[in-house]
């Protein structure tokens, strides 16, 4: 058993309005069942989600958080612009984005963009993945999946990994429930987060710095799924999320 992870080389610096599917299809011949993994950074650049820090005017909530934490109120305003609920203000902002993903700084990023600018991840990464996927299919004539990734930290552990924040035609979870283990025992709770695992694998080739590899193709694994899929499937429902409940309690006690 094996699969391939292929870095797409020679992608230029991306700017607002760039046609990512054409740029990618010119550099690699896509095949049926490929999984095209794209860093959210270049999706944000192509979508024009680029803001100059000095142009941002902080609102009341951003000013309050800044006065409590000593952080740049303009950066906090940028994070709040993409946030639903705020769980932690310091030492970092931990929020749930408007799309439902819980992460640090709502994914607002200062790296791999010119000095003084911020990148906001797309407001609806599933919609961005679908748009890209449909264009890949049109250009290549192949049936394929798309994952938009970002780099996130994990609870309890140091070190960041690639995670999926938007998907197209791939089931983000593989259910093992009802399958048997080596000894015939029925698995009762195991659900494998395949979209995040694939994002992590792709991130090994992307790196976090100046490698210039924002697109990786995973070939040889079949997770293709016809029809509507959404990364929301991976987000725990409110009533089941004890970590969020705990964080809310913590806020009340401070
Ligand atoms: P994120 O994980 O989505 O926040 O993206 P990163 O900032 O970690 O970048 C992932 C990879 O994409 C790294 O190899 C970067 O060097 C690369 N990258 C970022 N922006 C560009 C770009 O505009 N063009 C190219 N060719 N690579 C880029
Ligand atoms: Mn990022
Ligand atoms: Mn990254």
PDB file of C-alpha atoms and ligand atoms in Angstrom:
ATOM      1  CA  UNK A   1       0.000   0.000   0.000  1.00  0.00           C
ATOM      2  CA  UNK A   2       1.236   3.495  -0.767  1.00  0.00           C
ATOM      3  CA  UNK A   3       0.138   6.970  -1.762  1.00  0.00           C
ATOM      4  CA  UNK A   4       1.919   9.961  -3.265  1.00  0.00           C
ATOM      5  CA  UNK A   5       2.140  13.579  -2.112  1.00  0.00           C
ATOM      6  CA  UNK A   6       3.279  15.776  -5.005  1.00  0.00           C
ATOM      7  CA  UNK A   7       4.376  19.397  -4.542  1.00  0.00           C
ATOM      8  CA  UNK A   8       3.245  21.656  -7.407  1.00  0.00           C
ATOM      9  CA  UNK A   9       6.404  23.601  -8.249  1.00  0.00           C
ATOM     10  CA  UNK A  10       6.936  27.109  -9.641  1.00  0.00           C
ATOM     11  CA  UNK A  11       3.702  28.728  -8.541  1.00  0.00           C
ATOM     12  CA  UNK A  12       4.296  32.513  -8.587  1.00  0.00           C
ATOM     13  CA  UNK A  13       3.452  34.962  -5.816  1.00  0.00           C
ATOM     14  CA  UNK A  14      -0.336  35.178  -5.881  1.00  0.00           C
ATOM     15  CA  UNK A  15      -2.243  38.439  -6.181  1.00  0.00           C
ATOM     16  CA  UNK A  16      -5.896  39.477  -6.073  1.00  0.00           C
ATOM     17  CA  UNK A  17      -7.846  38.101  -9.021  1.00  0.00           C
ATOM     18  CA  UNK A  18      -5.304  35.435 -10.017  1.00  0.00           C
ATOM     19  CA  UNK A  19      -6.875  32.365 -11.607  1.00  0.00           C
ATOM     20  CA  UNK A  20      -5.624  29.624  -9.265  1.00  0.00           C
ATOM     21  CA  UNK A  21      -7.145  26.639 -11.142  1.00  0.00           C
ATOM     22  CA  UNK A  22      -5.454  27.680 -14.412  1.00  0.00           C
ATOM     23  CA  UNK A  23      -2.139  28.402 -12.673  1.00  0.00           C
ATOM     24  CA  UNK A  24      -2.233  24.959 -11.073  1.00  0.00           C
ATOM     25  CA  UNK A  25      -3.480  22.989 -14.110  1.00  0.00           C
ATOM     26  CA  UNK A  26      -0.691  24.530 -16.217  1.00  0.00           C
ATOM     27  CA  UNK A  27       1.842  23.026 -13.796  1.00  0.00           C
ATOM     28  CA  UNK A  28       0.455  19.556 -13.141  1.00  0.00           C
ATOM     29  CA  UNK A  29      -1.717  17.099 -15.031  1.00  0.00           C
ATOM     30  CA  UNK A  30      -4.524  16.231 -12.656  1.00  0.00           C
ATOM     31  CA  UNK A  31      -5.889  12.689 -12.555  1.00  0.00           C
ATOM     32  CA  UNK A  32      -9.179  11.141 -11.474  1.00  0.00           C
ATOM     33  CA  UNK A  33      -9.500  10.930  -7.681  1.00  0.00           C
ATOM     34  CA  UNK A  34      -6.638  13.351  -7.035  1.00  0.00           C
ATOM     35  CA  UNK A  35      -7.017  15.374  -3.850  1.00  0.00           C
ATOM     36  CA  UNK A  36      -5.876  18.951  -4.531  1.00  0.00           C
ATOM     37  CA  UNK A  37      -4.671  20.510  -1.294  1.00  0.00           C
ATOM     38  CA  UNK A  38      -4.345  24.296  -1.291  1.00  0.00           C
ATOM     39  CA  UNK A  39      -2.982  26.561   1.465  1.00  0.00           C
ATOM     40  CA  UNK A  40      -5.583  29.089   2.627  1.00  0.00           C
ATOM     41  CA  UNK A  41      -2.918  31.785   2.280  1.00  0.00           C
ATOM     42  CA  UNK A  42      -3.043  31.719  -1.524  1.00  0.00           C
ATOM     43  CA  UNK A  43      -6.831  31.383  -1.603  1.00  0.00           C
ATOM     44  CA  UNK A  44      -7.024  34.534   0.535  1.00  0.00           C
ATOM     45  CA  UNK A  45      -4.558  36.334  -1.748  1.00  0.00           C
ATOM     46  CA  UNK A  46      -6.458  35.357  -4.916  1.00  0.00           C
ATOM     47  CA  UNK A  47      -9.767  36.384  -3.332  1.00  0.00           C
ATOM     48  CA  UNK A  48      -8.268  39.756  -2.376  1.00  0.00           C
ATOM     49  CA  UNK A  49      -8.689  39.210   1.378  1.00  0.00           C
ATOM     50  CA  UNK A  50      -5.634  41.399   1.981  1.00  0.00           C
ATOM     51  CA  UNK A  51      -5.791  44.343   4.366  1.00  0.00           C
ATOM     52  CA  UNK A  52      -3.328  47.019   5.415  1.00  0.00           C
ATOM     53  CA  UNK A  53      -2.979  47.066   9.209  1.00  0.00           C
ATOM     54  CA  UNK A  54      -2.785  50.865   9.306  1.00  0.00           C
ATOM     55  CA  UNK A  55      -6.120  51.171   7.441  1.00  0.00           C
ATOM     56  CA  UNK A  56      -8.044  49.212  10.085  1.00  0.00           C
ATOM     57  CA  UNK A  57     -10.113  51.247  12.545  1.00  0.00           C
ATOM     58  CA  UNK A  58     -10.686  49.378  15.795  1.00  0.00           C
ATOM     59  CA  UNK A  59     -14.206  49.340  17.186  1.00  0.00           C
ATOM     60  CA  UNK A  60     -15.287  49.456  20.830  1.00  0.00           C
ATOM     61  CA  UNK A  61     -14.823  45.731  21.565  1.00  0.00           C
ATOM     62  CA  UNK A  62     -11.372  45.668  19.937  1.00  0.00           C
ATOM     63  CA  UNK A  63     -10.292  48.703  21.982  1.00  0.00           C
ATOM     64  CA  UNK A  64     -11.536  47.060  25.194  1.00  0.00           C
ATOM     65  CA  UNK A  65      -9.680  43.808  24.473  1.00  0.00           C
ATOM     66  CA  UNK A  66      -6.559  45.768  23.512  1.00  0.00           C
ATOM     67  CA  UNK A  67      -6.644  47.712  26.783  1.00  0.00           C
ATOM     68  CA  UNK A  68      -6.963  44.463  28.755  1.00  0.00           C
ATOM     69  CA  UNK A  69      -4.262  42.569  26.831  1.00  0.00           C
ATOM     70  CA  UNK A  70      -1.870  45.267  25.607  1.00  0.00           C
ATOM     71  CA  UNK A  71      -2.207  44.036  22.009  1.00  0.00           C
ATOM     72  CA  UNK A  72      -2.572  46.051  18.792  1.00  0.00           C
ATOM     73  CA  UNK A  73      -6.261  47.053  18.647  1.00  0.00           C
ATOM     74  CA  UNK A  74      -6.169  47.058  14.829  1.00  0.00           C
ATOM     75  CA  UNK A  75      -5.085  43.411  14.739  1.00  0.00           C
ATOM     76  CA  UNK A  76      -7.788  42.516  17.264  1.00  0.00           C
ATOM     77  CA  UNK A  77     -10.325  44.305  15.072  1.00  0.00           C
ATOM     78  CA  UNK A  78      -9.191  42.176  12.111  1.00  0.00           C
ATOM     79  CA  UNK A  79      -9.700  39.004  14.169  1.00  0.00           C
ATOM     80  CA  UNK A  80     -13.111  40.149  15.452  1.00  0.00           C
ATOM     81  CA  UNK A  81     -14.223  40.893  11.881  1.00  0.00           C
ATOM     82  CA  UNK A  82     -14.060  37.143  11.192  1.00  0.00           C
ATOM     83  CA  UNK A  83     -15.132  35.889  14.625  1.00  0.00           C
ATOM     84  CA  UNK A  84     -18.358  34.636  16.101  1.00  0.00           C
ATOM     85  CA  UNK A  85     -17.670  33.685  19.713  1.00  0.00           C
ATOM     86  CA  UNK A  86     -14.457  34.731  21.495  1.00  0.00           C
ATOM     87  CA  UNK A  87     -13.236  32.169  24.059  1.00  0.00           C
ATOM     88  CA  UNK A  88      -9.800  33.478  25.007  1.00  0.00           C
ATOM     89  CA  UNK A  89      -8.325  36.992  24.660  1.00  0.00           C
ATOM     90  CA  UNK A  90      -4.794  36.412  25.936  1.00  0.00           C
ATOM     91  CA  UNK A  91      -2.093  35.201  25.498  1.00  0.00           C
ATOM     92  CA  UNK A  92      -3.782  34.678  22.108  1.00  0.00           C
ATOM     93  CA  UNK A  93      -7.266  35.181  20.714  1.00  0.00           C
ATOM     94  CA  UNK A  94      -9.097  31.850  20.527  1.00  0.00           C
ATOM     95  CA  UNK A  95     -12.318  32.266  18.576  1.00  0.00           C
ATOM     96  CA  UNK A  96     -14.857  30.441  16.488  1.00  0.00           C
ATOM     97  CA  UNK A  97     -14.836  31.892  12.986  1.00  0.00           C
ATOM     98  CA  UNK A  98     -17.974  32.919  11.140  1.00  0.00           C
ATOM     99  CA  UNK A  99     -17.620  29.616   9.243  1.00  0.00           C
ATOM    100  CA  UNK A 100     -17.605  27.610  12.508  1.00  0.00           C
ATOM    101  CA  UNK A 101     -13.907  26.753  12.798  1.00  0.00           C
ATOM    102  CA  UNK A 102     -12.373  27.287  16.252  1.00  0.00           C
ATOM    103  CA  UNK A 103      -8.772  28.491  16.032  1.00  0.00           C
ATOM    104  CA  UNK A 104      -6.263  31.128  17.074  1.00  0.00           C
ATOM    105  CA  UNK A 105      -6.753  34.657  15.648  1.00  0.00           C
ATOM    106  CA  UNK A 106      -9.573  33.444  13.334  1.00  0.00           C
ATOM    107  CA  UNK A 107      -6.776  32.438  10.952  1.00  0.00           C
ATOM    108  CA  UNK A 108      -5.822  36.083  10.320  1.00  0.00           C
ATOM    109  CA  UNK A 109      -2.215  35.844   9.196  1.00  0.00           C
ATOM    110  CA  UNK A 110       0.751  38.178   8.918  1.00  0.00           C
ATOM    111  CA  UNK A 111       3.157  35.663   7.400  1.00  0.00           C
ATOM    112  CA  UNK A 112       3.926  35.120   3.705  1.00  0.00           C
ATOM    113  CA  UNK A 113       2.465  38.528   2.844  1.00  0.00           C
ATOM    114  CA  UNK A 114       4.258  41.887   2.433  1.00  0.00           C
ATOM    115  CA  UNK A 115       5.117  43.879   5.592  1.00  0.00           C
ATOM    116  CA  UNK A 116       2.205  45.826   7.056  1.00  0.00           C
ATOM    117  CA  UNK A 117      -0.492  43.616   5.503  1.00  0.00           C
ATOM    118  CA  UNK A 118      -2.843  40.999   6.912  1.00  0.00           C
ATOM    119  CA  UNK A 119      -4.511  38.060   5.190  1.00  0.00           C
ATOM    120  CA  UNK A 120      -8.008  36.980   6.189  1.00  0.00           C
ATOM    121  CA  UNK A 121      -8.999  33.393   5.357  1.00  0.00           C
ATOM    122  CA  UNK A 122     -12.057  33.240   3.101  1.00  0.00           C
ATOM    123  CA  UNK A 123     -15.256  33.863   4.983  1.00  0.00           C
ATOM    124  CA  UNK A 124     -16.727  30.632   3.634  1.00  0.00           C
ATOM    125  CA  UNK A 125     -13.889  28.178   2.877  1.00  0.00           C
ATOM    126  CA  UNK A 126     -16.316  25.432   1.730  1.00  0.00           C
ATOM    127  CA  UNK A 127     -17.682  27.788  -0.913  1.00  0.00           C
ATOM    128  CA  UNK A 128     -14.127  28.695  -1.973  1.00  0.00           C
ATOM    129  CA  UNK A 129     -13.205  24.986  -2.207  1.00  0.00           C
ATOM    130  CA  UNK A 130     -16.309  24.253  -4.302  1.00  0.00           C
ATOM    131  CA  UNK A 131     -15.596  27.106  -6.677  1.00  0.00           C
ATOM    132  CA  UNK A 132     -12.010  25.923  -7.151  1.00  0.00           C
ATOM    133  CA  UNK A 133     -13.082  22.273  -7.460  1.00  0.00           C
ATOM    134  CA  UNK A 134     -15.631  22.994 -10.183  1.00  0.00           C
ATOM    135  CA  UNK A 135     -12.990  24.886 -12.166  1.00  0.00           C
ATOM    136  CA  UNK A 136     -10.447  22.075 -11.738  1.00  0.00           C
ATOM    137  CA  UNK A 137     -13.040  19.613 -13.033  1.00  0.00           C
ATOM    138  CA  UNK A 138     -13.852  21.839 -15.994  1.00  0.00           C
ATOM    139  CA  UNK A 139     -10.187  22.380 -16.910  1.00  0.00           C
ATOM    140  CA  UNK A 140      -9.016  18.781 -16.393  1.00  0.00           C
ATOM    141  CA  UNK A 141     -12.166  16.775 -17.124  1.00  0.00           C
ATOM    142  CA  UNK A 142     -11.341  14.666 -14.044  1.00  0.00           C
ATOM    143  CA  UNK A 143     -13.289  13.785 -10.910  1.00  0.00           C
ATOM    144  CA  UNK A 144     -11.366  15.146  -7.954  1.00  0.00           C
ATOM    145  CA  UNK A 145     -11.541  16.522  -4.436  1.00  0.00           C
ATOM    146  CA  UNK A 146     -10.238  19.781  -2.941  1.00  0.00           C
ATOM    147  CA  UNK A 147      -9.093  20.625   0.572  1.00  0.00           C
ATOM    148  CA  UNK A 148      -8.218  24.163   1.677  1.00  0.00           C
ATOM    149  CA  UNK A 149      -5.808  24.022   4.605  1.00  0.00           C
ATOM    150  CA  UNK A 150      -4.468  26.282   7.294  1.00  0.00           C
ATOM    151  CA  UNK A 151      -1.828  25.760   9.944  1.00  0.00           C
ATOM    152  CA  UNK A 152      -3.293  25.457  13.421  1.00  0.00           C
ATOM    153  CA  UNK A 153      -2.056  24.739  16.921  1.00  0.00           C
ATOM    154  CA  UNK A 154      -3.583  21.927  18.953  1.00  0.00           C
ATOM    155  CA  UNK A 155      -4.931  21.873  22.480  1.00  0.00           C
ATOM    156  CA  UNK A 156      -2.589  20.209  24.989  1.00  0.00           C
ATOM    157  CA  UNK A 157       0.373  19.997  22.596  1.00  0.00           C
ATOM    158  CA  UNK A 158       3.025  22.307  21.275  1.00  0.00           C
ATOM    159  CA  UNK A 159       3.611  22.307  17.507  1.00  0.00           C
ATOM    160  CA  UNK A 160       1.232  23.216  14.713  1.00  0.00           C
ATOM    161  CA  UNK A 161      -0.120  21.023  11.913  1.00  0.00           C
ATOM    162  CA  UNK A 162      -2.013  21.498   8.684  1.00  0.00           C
ATOM    163  CA  UNK A 163      -5.785  21.196   9.123  1.00  0.00           C
ATOM    164  CA  UNK A 164      -8.696  21.260   6.681  1.00  0.00           C
ATOM    165  CA  UNK A 165     -10.847  24.409   6.789  1.00  0.00           C
ATOM    166  CA  UNK A 166     -12.806  23.972   3.539  1.00  0.00           C
ATOM    167  CA  UNK A 167     -13.557  20.929   1.362  1.00  0.00           C
ATOM    168  CA  UNK A 168     -15.085  19.845  -1.944  1.00  0.00           C
ATOM    169  CA  UNK A 169     -16.210  16.305  -2.814  1.00  0.00           C
ATOM    170  CA  UNK A 170     -14.479  14.555   0.064  1.00  0.00           C
ATOM    171  CA  UNK A 171     -15.945  13.159   3.274  1.00  0.00           C
ATOM    172  CA  UNK A 172     -13.952  14.797   6.092  1.00  0.00           C
ATOM    173  CA  UNK A 173     -14.592  11.899   8.469  1.00  0.00           C
ATOM    174  CA  UNK A 174     -14.177   8.174   7.947  1.00  0.00           C
ATOM    175  CA  UNK A 175     -16.545   6.322  10.262  1.00  0.00           C
ATOM    176  CA  UNK A 176     -15.108   3.126  11.715  1.00  0.00           C
ATOM    177  CA  UNK A 177     -18.165   2.564  13.880  1.00  0.00           C
ATOM    178  CA  UNK A 178     -19.511  -0.940  13.303  1.00  0.00           C
ATOM    179  CA  UNK A 179     -16.205  -2.191  11.804  1.00  0.00           C
ATOM    180  CA  UNK A 180     -14.268  -4.937  13.538  1.00  0.00           C
ATOM    181  CA  UNK A 181     -10.806  -4.708  15.103  1.00  0.00           C
ATOM    182  CA  UNK A 182      -8.149  -7.445  14.773  1.00  0.00           C
ATOM    183  CA  UNK A 183      -9.921  -9.509  17.401  1.00  0.00           C
ATOM    184  CA  UNK A 184     -13.447  -9.166  16.052  1.00  0.00           C
ATOM    185  CA  UNK A 185     -14.529  -6.528  18.558  1.00  0.00           C
ATOM    186  CA  UNK A 186     -16.961  -3.990  17.085  1.00  0.00           C
ATOM    187  CA  UNK A 187     -15.603  -0.420  17.063  1.00  0.00           C
ATOM    188  CA  UNK A 188     -18.054   1.866  18.807  1.00  0.00           C
ATOM    189  CA  UNK A 189     -16.727   5.413  18.688  1.00  0.00           C
ATOM    190  CA  UNK A 190     -13.815   5.713  16.279  1.00  0.00           C
ATOM    191  CA  UNK A 191     -14.173   8.330  13.553  1.00  0.00           C
ATOM    192  CA  UNK A 192     -10.997   9.149  11.634  1.00  0.00           C
ATOM    193  CA  UNK A 193     -10.466  12.795  10.669  1.00  0.00           C
ATOM    194  CA  UNK A 194      -9.157  12.017   7.176  1.00  0.00           C
ATOM    195  CA  UNK A 195      -9.396  15.585   5.829  1.00  0.00           C
ATOM    196  CA  UNK A 196      -7.164  16.829   8.656  1.00  0.00           C
ATOM    197  CA  UNK A 197      -4.762  13.894   8.187  1.00  0.00           C
ATOM    198  CA  UNK A 198      -4.457  14.696   4.477  1.00  0.00           C
ATOM    199  CA  UNK A 199      -3.930  18.377   5.301  1.00  0.00           C
ATOM    200  CA  UNK A 200      -1.172  17.387   7.732  1.00  0.00           C
ATOM    201  CA  UNK A 201       0.500  15.169   5.125  1.00  0.00           C
ATOM    202  CA  UNK A 202       0.396  17.958   2.513  1.00  0.00           C
ATOM    203  CA  UNK A 203       1.789  20.436   5.029  1.00  0.00           C
ATOM    204  CA  UNK A 204       4.972  18.337   5.231  1.00  0.00           C
ATOM    205  CA  UNK A 205       5.763  19.518   1.689  1.00  0.00           C
ATOM    206  CA  UNK A 206       4.368  23.053   2.082  1.00  0.00           C
ATOM    207  CA  UNK A 207       6.298  24.016   5.172  1.00  0.00           C
ATOM    208  CA  UNK A 208       5.539  27.321   6.885  1.00  0.00           C
ATOM    209  CA  UNK A 209       8.150  29.658   5.513  1.00  0.00           C
ATOM    210  CA  UNK A 210       9.722  30.566   2.199  1.00  0.00           C
ATOM    211  CA  UNK A 211       9.373  27.179   0.426  1.00  0.00           C
ATOM    212  CA  UNK A 212       6.809  28.631  -1.994  1.00  0.00           C
ATOM    213  CA  UNK A 213       4.787  25.392  -2.133  1.00  0.00           C
ATOM    214  CA  UNK A 214       1.141  26.304  -1.546  1.00  0.00           C
ATOM    215  CA  UNK A 215      -0.368  23.362  -3.490  1.00  0.00           C
ATOM    216  CA  UNK A 216       0.143  19.624  -2.993  1.00  0.00           C
ATOM    217  CA  UNK A 217      -1.610  16.777  -4.799  1.00  0.00           C
ATOM    218  CA  UNK A 218      -2.379  13.606  -2.864  1.00  0.00           C
ATOM    219  CA  UNK A 219      -2.657  10.702  -5.291  1.00  0.00           C
ATOM    220  CA  UNK A 220      -3.428   7.048  -4.646  1.00  0.00           C
ATOM    221  CA  UNK A 221      -5.999   7.377  -1.851  1.00  0.00           C
ATOM    222  CA  UNK A 222      -9.680   7.216  -2.714  1.00  0.00           C
ATOM    223  CA  UNK A 223     -11.723   9.491  -0.499  1.00  0.00           C
ATOM    224  CA  UNK A 224     -13.739  10.953  -3.382  1.00  0.00           C
ATOM    225  CA  UNK A 225     -17.357  11.635  -2.538  1.00  0.00           C
ATOM    226  CA  UNK A 226     -19.911  12.800  -5.089  1.00  0.00           C
ATOM    227  CA  UNK A 227     -22.416  15.414  -3.909  1.00  0.00           C
ATOM    228  CA  UNK A 228     -22.419  18.047  -1.217  1.00  0.00           C
ATOM    229  CA  UNK A 229     -19.822  17.773   1.521  1.00  0.00           C
ATOM    230  CA  UNK A 230     -18.996  20.348   4.186  1.00  0.00           C
ATOM    231  CA  UNK A 231     -16.235  20.811   6.704  1.00  0.00           C
ATOM    232  CA  UNK A 232     -19.032  21.564   9.191  1.00  0.00           C
ATOM    233  CA  UNK A 233     -19.423  17.788   9.566  1.00  0.00           C
ATOM    234  CA  UNK A 234     -16.201  17.836  11.556  1.00  0.00           C
ATOM    235  CA  UNK A 235     -17.238  20.506  14.068  1.00  0.00           C
ATOM    236  CA  UNK A 236     -18.654  19.064  17.271  1.00  0.00           C
ATOM    237  CA  UNK A 237     -22.231  20.129  18.007  1.00  0.00           C
ATOM    238  CA  UNK A 238     -22.645  22.738  20.769  1.00  0.00           C
ATOM    239  CA  UNK A 239     -24.232  20.299  23.226  1.00  0.00           C
ATOM    240  CA  UNK A 240     -21.374  17.770  22.818  1.00  0.00           C
ATOM    241  CA  UNK A 241     -18.512  20.280  23.023  1.00  0.00           C
ATOM    242  CA  UNK A 242     -17.351  20.114  26.634  1.00  0.00           C
ATOM    243  CA  UNK A 243     -14.178  22.087  25.920  1.00  0.00           C
ATOM    244  CA  UNK A 244     -16.143  25.117  24.753  1.00  0.00           C
ATOM    245  CA  UNK A 245     -18.428  24.749  27.767  1.00  0.00           C
ATOM    246  CA  UNK A 246     -15.351  24.682  30.004  1.00  0.00           C
ATOM    247  CA  UNK A 247     -13.887  27.782  28.370  1.00  0.00           C
ATOM    248  CA  UNK A 248     -17.163  29.654  28.885  1.00  0.00           C
ATOM    249  CA  UNK A 249     -17.097  28.730  32.597  1.00  0.00           C
ATOM    250  CA  UNK A 250     -13.509  29.922  32.865  1.00  0.00           C
ATOM    251  CA  UNK A 251     -14.435  33.307  31.379  1.00  0.00           C
ATOM    252  CA  UNK A 252     -17.224  33.786  33.907  1.00  0.00           C
ATOM    253  CA  UNK A 253     -14.887  33.022  36.814  1.00  0.00           C
ATOM    254  CA  UNK A 254     -12.141  35.472  35.825  1.00  0.00           C
TER     255      UNK A 254
HETATM  256  P1  LIG B   1      -1.182  28.745   5.553  1.00  0.00           P
HETATM  257  O1  LIG B   1      -0.791  27.458   6.229  1.00  0.00           O
HETATM  258  O2  LIG B   1      -2.400  28.629   4.677  1.00  0.00           O
HETATM  259  O3  LIG B   1      -1.282  29.890   6.515  1.00  0.00           O
HETATM  260  O4  LIG B   1      -0.010  29.113   4.521  1.00  0.00           O
HETATM  261  P2  LIG B   1       1.528  29.406   4.840  1.00  0.00           P
HETATM  262  O5  LIG B   1       1.716  30.884   5.025  1.00  0.00           O
HETATM  263  O6  LIG B   1       2.018  28.513   5.922  1.00  0.00           O
HETATM  264  O7  LIG B   1       2.206  28.983   3.465  1.00  0.00           O
HETATM  265  C1  LIG B   1       2.161  27.623   3.011  1.00  0.00           C
HETATM  266  C2  LIG B   1       3.098  27.469   1.834  1.00  0.00           C
HETATM  267  O8  LIG B   1       2.682  28.309   0.766  1.00  0.00           O
HETATM  268  C3  LIG B   1       4.548  27.873   2.121  1.00  0.00           C
HETATM  269  O9  LIG B   1       5.387  26.980   1.374  1.00  0.00           O
HETATM  270  C4  LIG B   1       4.652  29.294   1.564  1.00  0.00           C
HETATM  271  O10 LIG B   1       5.964  29.651   1.186  1.00  0.00           O
HETATM  272  C5  LIG B   1       3.743  29.160   0.360  1.00  0.00           C
HETATM  273  N1  LIG B   1       3.172  30.424  -0.139  1.00  0.00           N
HETATM  274  C6  LIG B   1       2.464  31.359   0.528  1.00  0.00           C
HETATM  275  N2  LIG B   1       2.067  32.342  -0.306  1.00  0.00           N
HETATM  276  C7  LIG B   1       2.537  32.003  -1.545  1.00  0.00           C
HETATM  277  C8  LIG B   1       2.456  32.596  -2.837  1.00  0.00           C
HETATM  278  O11 LIG B   1       1.849  33.655  -3.045  1.00  0.00           O
HETATM  279  N3  LIG B   1       3.066  31.923  -3.869  1.00  0.00           N
HETATM  280  C9  LIG B   1       3.754  30.743  -3.664  1.00  0.00           C
HETATM  281  N4  LIG B   1       4.336  30.130  -4.711  1.00  0.00           N
HETATM  282  N5  LIG B   1       3.844  30.172  -2.464  1.00  0.00           N
HETATM  283  C10 LIG B   1       3.248  30.786  -1.422  1.00  0.00           C
HETATM  284 MN1  LIG B   2      -2.396  30.555   8.111  1.00  0.00          MN
HETATM  285 MN1  LIG B   3       1.040  27.108   7.059  1.00  0.00          MN
END
